[in-house]
Short mmCIF file of C-alpha atoms and ligand atoms in Angstrom, two decimals:
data_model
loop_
_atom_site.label_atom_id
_atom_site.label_comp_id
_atom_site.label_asym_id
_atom_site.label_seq_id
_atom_site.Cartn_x
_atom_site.Cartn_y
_atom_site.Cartn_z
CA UNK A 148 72.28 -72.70 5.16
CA UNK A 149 70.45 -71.89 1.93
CA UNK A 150 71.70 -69.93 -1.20
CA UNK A 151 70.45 -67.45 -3.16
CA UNK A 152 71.36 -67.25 -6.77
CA UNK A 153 70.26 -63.90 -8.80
CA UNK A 154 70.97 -64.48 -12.45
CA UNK A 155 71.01 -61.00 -14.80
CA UNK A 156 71.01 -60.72 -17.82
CA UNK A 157 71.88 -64.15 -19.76
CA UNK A 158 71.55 -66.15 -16.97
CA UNK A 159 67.70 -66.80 -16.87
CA UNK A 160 67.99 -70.74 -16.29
CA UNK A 161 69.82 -72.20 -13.04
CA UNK A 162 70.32 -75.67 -15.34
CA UNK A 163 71.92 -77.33 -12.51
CA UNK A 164 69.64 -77.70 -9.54
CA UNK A 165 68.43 -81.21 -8.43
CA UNK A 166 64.33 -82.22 -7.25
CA UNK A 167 63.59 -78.30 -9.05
CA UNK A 168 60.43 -77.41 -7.82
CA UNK A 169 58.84 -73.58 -8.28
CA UNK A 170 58.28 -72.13 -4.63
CA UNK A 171 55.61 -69.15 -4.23
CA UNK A 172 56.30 -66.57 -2.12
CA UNK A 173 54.15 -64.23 -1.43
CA UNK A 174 55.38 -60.83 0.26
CA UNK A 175 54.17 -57.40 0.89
CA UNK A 176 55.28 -55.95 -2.64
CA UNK A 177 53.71 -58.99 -4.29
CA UNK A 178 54.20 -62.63 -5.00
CA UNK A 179 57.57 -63.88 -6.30
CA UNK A 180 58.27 -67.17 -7.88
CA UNK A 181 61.70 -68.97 -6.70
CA UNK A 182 63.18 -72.14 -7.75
CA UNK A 183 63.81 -74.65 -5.14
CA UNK A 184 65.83 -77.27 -5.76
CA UNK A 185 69.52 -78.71 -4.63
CA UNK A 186 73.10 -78.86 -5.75
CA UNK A 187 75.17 -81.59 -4.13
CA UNK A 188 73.04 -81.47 -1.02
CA UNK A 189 73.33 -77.75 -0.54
CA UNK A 190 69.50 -76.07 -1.11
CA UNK A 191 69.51 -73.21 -3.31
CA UNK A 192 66.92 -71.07 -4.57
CA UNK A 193 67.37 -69.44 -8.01
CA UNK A 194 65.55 -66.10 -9.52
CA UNK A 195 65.73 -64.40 -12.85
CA UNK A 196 66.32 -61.17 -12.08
CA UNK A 197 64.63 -59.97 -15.50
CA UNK A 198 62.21 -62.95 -15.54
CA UNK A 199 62.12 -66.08 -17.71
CA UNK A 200 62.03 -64.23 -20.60
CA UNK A 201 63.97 -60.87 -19.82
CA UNK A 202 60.67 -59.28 -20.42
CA UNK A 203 61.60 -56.58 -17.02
CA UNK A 204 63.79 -53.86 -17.31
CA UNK A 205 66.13 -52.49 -14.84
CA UNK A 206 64.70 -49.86 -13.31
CA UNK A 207 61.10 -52.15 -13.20
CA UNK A 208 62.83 -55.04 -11.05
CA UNK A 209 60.93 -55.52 -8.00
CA UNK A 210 63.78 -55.27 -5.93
CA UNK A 211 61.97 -55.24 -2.32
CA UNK A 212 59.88 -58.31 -3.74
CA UNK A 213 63.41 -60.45 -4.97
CA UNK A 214 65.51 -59.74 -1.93
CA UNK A 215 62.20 -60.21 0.76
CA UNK A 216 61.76 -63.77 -0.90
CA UNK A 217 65.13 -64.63 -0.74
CA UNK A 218 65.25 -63.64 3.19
CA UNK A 219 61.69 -65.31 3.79
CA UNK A 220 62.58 -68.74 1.96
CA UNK A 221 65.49 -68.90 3.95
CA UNK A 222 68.52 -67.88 1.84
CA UNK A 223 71.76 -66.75 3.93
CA UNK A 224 74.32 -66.22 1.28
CA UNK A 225 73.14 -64.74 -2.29
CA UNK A 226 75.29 -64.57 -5.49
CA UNK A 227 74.09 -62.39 -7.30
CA UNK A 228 75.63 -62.24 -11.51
CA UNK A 229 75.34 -59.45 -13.35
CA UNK A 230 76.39 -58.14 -17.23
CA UNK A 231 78.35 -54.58 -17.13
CA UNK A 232 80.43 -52.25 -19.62
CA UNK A 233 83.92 -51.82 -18.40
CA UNK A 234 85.62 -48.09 -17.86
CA UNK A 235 88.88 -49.60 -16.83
CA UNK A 236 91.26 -50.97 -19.86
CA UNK A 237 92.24 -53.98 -17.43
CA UNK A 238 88.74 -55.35 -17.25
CA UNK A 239 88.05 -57.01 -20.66
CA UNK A 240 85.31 -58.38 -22.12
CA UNK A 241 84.75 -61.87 -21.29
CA UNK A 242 86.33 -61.07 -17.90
CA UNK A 243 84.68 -61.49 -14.25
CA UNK A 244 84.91 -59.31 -11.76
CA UNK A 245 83.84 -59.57 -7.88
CA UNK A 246 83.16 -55.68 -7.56
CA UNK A 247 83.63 -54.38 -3.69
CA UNK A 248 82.26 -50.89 -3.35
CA UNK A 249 79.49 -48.94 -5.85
CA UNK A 250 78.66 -45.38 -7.40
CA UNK A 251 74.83 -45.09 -6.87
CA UNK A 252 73.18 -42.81 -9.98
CA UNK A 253 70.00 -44.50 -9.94
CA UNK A 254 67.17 -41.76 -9.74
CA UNK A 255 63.48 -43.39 -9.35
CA UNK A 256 64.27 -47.04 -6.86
CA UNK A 257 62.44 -47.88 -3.43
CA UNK A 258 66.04 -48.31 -1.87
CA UNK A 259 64.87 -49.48 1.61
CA UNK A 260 62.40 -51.84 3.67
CA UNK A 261 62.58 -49.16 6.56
CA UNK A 262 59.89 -46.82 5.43
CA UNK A 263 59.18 -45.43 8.57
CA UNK A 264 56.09 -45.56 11.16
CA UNK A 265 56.13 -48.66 12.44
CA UNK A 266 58.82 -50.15 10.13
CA UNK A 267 61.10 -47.63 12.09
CA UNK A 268 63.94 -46.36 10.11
CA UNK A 269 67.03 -47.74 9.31
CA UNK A 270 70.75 -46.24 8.19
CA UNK A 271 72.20 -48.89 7.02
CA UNK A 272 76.21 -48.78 7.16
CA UNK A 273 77.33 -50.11 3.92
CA UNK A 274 80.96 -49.40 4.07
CA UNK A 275 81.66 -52.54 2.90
CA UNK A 276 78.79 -53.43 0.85
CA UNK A 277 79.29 -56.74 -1.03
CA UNK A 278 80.16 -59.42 1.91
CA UNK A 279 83.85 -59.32 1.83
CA UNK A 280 83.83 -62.76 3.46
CA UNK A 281 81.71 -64.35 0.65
CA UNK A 282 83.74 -62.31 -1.65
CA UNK A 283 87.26 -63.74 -0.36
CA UNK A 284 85.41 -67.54 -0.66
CA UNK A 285 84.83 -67.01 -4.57
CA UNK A 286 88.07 -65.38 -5.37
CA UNK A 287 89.58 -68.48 -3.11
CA UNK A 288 87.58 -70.58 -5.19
CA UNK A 289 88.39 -68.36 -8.72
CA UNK A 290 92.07 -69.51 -7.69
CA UNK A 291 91.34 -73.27 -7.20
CA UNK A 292 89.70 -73.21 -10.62
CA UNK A 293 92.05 -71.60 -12.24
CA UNK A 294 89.37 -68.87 -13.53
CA UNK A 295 90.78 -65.54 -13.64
CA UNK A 296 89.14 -62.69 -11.78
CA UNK A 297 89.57 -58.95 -10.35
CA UNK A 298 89.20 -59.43 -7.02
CA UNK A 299 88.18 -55.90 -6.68
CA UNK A 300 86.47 -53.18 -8.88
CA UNK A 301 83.85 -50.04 -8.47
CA UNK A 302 80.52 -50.63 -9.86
CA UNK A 303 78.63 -47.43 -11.11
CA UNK A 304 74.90 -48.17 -11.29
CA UNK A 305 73.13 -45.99 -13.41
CA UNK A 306 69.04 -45.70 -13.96
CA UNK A 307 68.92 -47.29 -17.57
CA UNK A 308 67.26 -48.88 -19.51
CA UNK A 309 69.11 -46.92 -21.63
CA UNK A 310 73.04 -47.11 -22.10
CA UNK A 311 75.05 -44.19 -20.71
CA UNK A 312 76.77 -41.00 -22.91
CA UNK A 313 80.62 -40.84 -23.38
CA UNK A 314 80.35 -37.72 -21.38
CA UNK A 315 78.91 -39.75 -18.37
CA UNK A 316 81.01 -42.56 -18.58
CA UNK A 317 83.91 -40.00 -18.46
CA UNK A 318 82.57 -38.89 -15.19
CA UNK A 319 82.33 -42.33 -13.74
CA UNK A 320 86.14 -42.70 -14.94
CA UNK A 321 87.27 -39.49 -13.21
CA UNK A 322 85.17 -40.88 -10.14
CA UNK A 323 87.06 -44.05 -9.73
CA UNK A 324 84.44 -46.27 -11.51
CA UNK A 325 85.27 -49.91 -12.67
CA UNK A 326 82.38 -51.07 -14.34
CA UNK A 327 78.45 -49.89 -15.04
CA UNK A 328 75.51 -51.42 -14.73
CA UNK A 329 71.93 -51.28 -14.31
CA UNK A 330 71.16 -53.22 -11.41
CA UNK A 331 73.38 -53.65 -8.24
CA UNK A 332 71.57 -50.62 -6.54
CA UNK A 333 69.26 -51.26 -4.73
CA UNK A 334 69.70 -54.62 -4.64
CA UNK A 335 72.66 -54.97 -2.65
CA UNK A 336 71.46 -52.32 -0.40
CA UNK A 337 68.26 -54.62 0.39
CA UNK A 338 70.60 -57.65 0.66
CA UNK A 339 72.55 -55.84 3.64
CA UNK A 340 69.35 -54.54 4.96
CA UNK A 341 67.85 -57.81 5.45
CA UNK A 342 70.86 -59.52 6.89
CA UNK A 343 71.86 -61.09 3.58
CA UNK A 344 75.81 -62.11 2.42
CA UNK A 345 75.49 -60.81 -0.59
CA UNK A 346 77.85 -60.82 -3.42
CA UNK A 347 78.20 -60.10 -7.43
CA UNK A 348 80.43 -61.62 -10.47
CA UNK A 349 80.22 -59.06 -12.58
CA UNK A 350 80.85 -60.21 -15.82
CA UNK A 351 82.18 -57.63 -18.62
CA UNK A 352 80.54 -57.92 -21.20
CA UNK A 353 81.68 -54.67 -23.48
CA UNK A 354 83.78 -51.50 -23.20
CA UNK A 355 81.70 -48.54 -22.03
CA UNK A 356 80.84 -45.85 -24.31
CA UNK A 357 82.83 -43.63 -25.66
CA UNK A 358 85.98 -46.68 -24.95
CA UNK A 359 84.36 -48.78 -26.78
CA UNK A 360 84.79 -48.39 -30.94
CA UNK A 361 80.95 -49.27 -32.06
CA UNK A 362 77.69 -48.12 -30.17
CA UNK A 363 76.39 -50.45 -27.75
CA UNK A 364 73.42 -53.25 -28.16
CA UNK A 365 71.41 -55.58 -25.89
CA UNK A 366 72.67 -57.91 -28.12
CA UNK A 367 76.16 -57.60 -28.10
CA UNK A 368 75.58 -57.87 -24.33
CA UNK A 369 73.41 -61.30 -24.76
CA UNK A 370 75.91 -62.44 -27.09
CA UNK A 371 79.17 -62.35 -24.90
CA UNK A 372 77.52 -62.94 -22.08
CA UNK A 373 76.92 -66.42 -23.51
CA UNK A 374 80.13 -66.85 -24.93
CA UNK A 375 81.56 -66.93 -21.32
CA UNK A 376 79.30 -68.61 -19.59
CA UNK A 377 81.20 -71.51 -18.50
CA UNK A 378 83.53 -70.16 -16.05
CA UNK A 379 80.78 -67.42 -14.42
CA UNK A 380 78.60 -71.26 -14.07
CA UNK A 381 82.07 -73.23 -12.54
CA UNK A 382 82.89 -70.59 -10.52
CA UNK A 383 79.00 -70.55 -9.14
CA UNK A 384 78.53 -74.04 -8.92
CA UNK A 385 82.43 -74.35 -7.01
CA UNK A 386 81.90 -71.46 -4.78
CA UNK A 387 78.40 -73.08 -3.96
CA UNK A 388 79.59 -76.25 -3.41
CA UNK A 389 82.26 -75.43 -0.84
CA UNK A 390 80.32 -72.49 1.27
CA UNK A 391 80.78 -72.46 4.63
CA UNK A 392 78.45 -74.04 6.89
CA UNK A 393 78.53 -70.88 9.46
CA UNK A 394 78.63 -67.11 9.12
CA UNK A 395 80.90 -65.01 10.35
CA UNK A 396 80.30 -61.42 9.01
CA UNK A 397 78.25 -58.34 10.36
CA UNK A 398 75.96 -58.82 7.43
CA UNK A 399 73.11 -60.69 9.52
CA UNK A 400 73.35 -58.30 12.18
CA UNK A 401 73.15 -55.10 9.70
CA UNK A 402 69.27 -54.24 11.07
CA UNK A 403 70.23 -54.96 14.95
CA UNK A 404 69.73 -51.43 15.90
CA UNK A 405 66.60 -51.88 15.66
CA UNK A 406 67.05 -54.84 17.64
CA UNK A 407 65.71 -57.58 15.27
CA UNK A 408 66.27 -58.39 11.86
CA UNK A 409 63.71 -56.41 11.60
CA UNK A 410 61.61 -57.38 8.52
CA UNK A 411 57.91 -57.24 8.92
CA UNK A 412 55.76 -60.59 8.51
CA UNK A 413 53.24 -61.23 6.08
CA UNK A 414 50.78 -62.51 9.14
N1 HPA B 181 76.24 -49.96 -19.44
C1 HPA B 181 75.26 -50.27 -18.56
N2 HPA B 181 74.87 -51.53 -18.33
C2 HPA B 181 75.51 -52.50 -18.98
C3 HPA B 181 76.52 -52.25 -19.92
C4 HPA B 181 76.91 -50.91 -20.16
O1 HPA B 181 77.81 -50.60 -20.96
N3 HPA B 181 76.93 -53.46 -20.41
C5 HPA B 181 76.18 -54.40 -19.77
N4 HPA B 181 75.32 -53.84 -18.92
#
């Protein structure tokens, strides 16, 4: 079983992997560059989710690309991290959370691999959209560490790049959002789509606005993102470490109505 690893924002560098090597793969929304390597005999393929350099924004992310690369180079099980604003008073910054439903208010996204013709079409149930399997092995493994986490939350995933009004993030409150972001949609969609465990630490990394008491900044979102670090990286590296050897979710069977996996080859 291979894992995926998506790092967001502040996470551009997997720093842990043994015999790294860069893996091309090429897919039908263009080539994307993974990095192979191991950690304690488990393979694991790692990808930026913004690039090296954060130099792509949000709603830019070749989501289709990311997630078909994973799938194609073999990944099973994908943690993904991502930075967010929090709308709920109990999730504070500095604080990880392993969000189990979203609020889609993304506007302009290729959400699906099923475009039709001969890629049929495909309604995906996402009920449960983040694997709650994989999700119950990182909270077990938040608890062995002694790292603290929400085991649940609501993740509202807005367009971006820019930040959201107070007026919106009202909304999302009134809605039953937990956090926002920029990126979970469509990526988690995808995930499910192509048969991927997929699952997200969100890591809070400000108040939303309007809660919080200053206007927001990439940088205040670099900043404390790197200030707490260390326990999004232990909890990785532990839940990595200590994944299960067999699945057994409906995540890989997500696409059988179609009665394969279902993802078209390259050849
Ligand atoms: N809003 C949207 N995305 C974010 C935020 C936010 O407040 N913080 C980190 N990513």
């Amino acid at each position: 079983m291979k894992t995926g690893i998506i790092g967001g924002t502040g996470f551009y560098d997997p720093g842990f992997l043994e015999k790294e090597r860069d893996l091309l793969v090429p897919t039908p929304y263009g080539d994307v560059v993974l990095k192979a390597g191991y950690y304690q005999n488990r393979e694991v393929l790692f990808l930026p989710r913004h690039g090296e350099q954060h130099s792509v924004p949000p709603h830019l992310v070749n989501y289709r690309a990311n997630i078909w690369a994973l799938h194609e180079a073999g990944a099973d099980f994908v943690l993904a991290t991502a930075a967010v604003g929090s709308l709920n008073q109990e999730m504070r910054p500095g604080e990880i959370v392993l969000v189990d439903q979203f609020l889609d208010f993304t506007k302009s996204r290729p959400m699906t691999f099923y475009e039709g013709g001969d890629d049929g079409v495909l309604h995906v149930d996402l009920t449960h959209p983040y694997c709650p399997n994989l999700r119950r092995h990182i909270a077990e493994k938040a608890a062995e560490l002694k790292i603290q986490v929400h085991e649940k939350g609501t993740y509202v995933c807005t367009e971006g790049p820019r930040f959201e009004t107070a007026a919106e993030i009202r909304m999302f409150q009134m809605m039953g959002g937990d956090v926002v972001g920029m990126t979970s949609v469509p990526e988690v969609v995808l995930a499910r789509e192509a048969g991927l465990c997929y699952a997200t630490l969100a890591l809070v990394t400000n108040y939303a606005a309007g809660i919080s008491p200053t206007s927001l900044s990439h940088r205040e979102v670099i900043e404390v993102m790197s200030r707490s670090q260390e326990s999004l990286r232990n909890l990785i590296y532990g839940s990595l470490a200590s994944l299960p050897e067999t699945r057994s979710c409906a995540c890989a069977g997500a696409a059988a109505e179609l009665g394969t996996l279902g993802l078209k080859k390259n050849d």
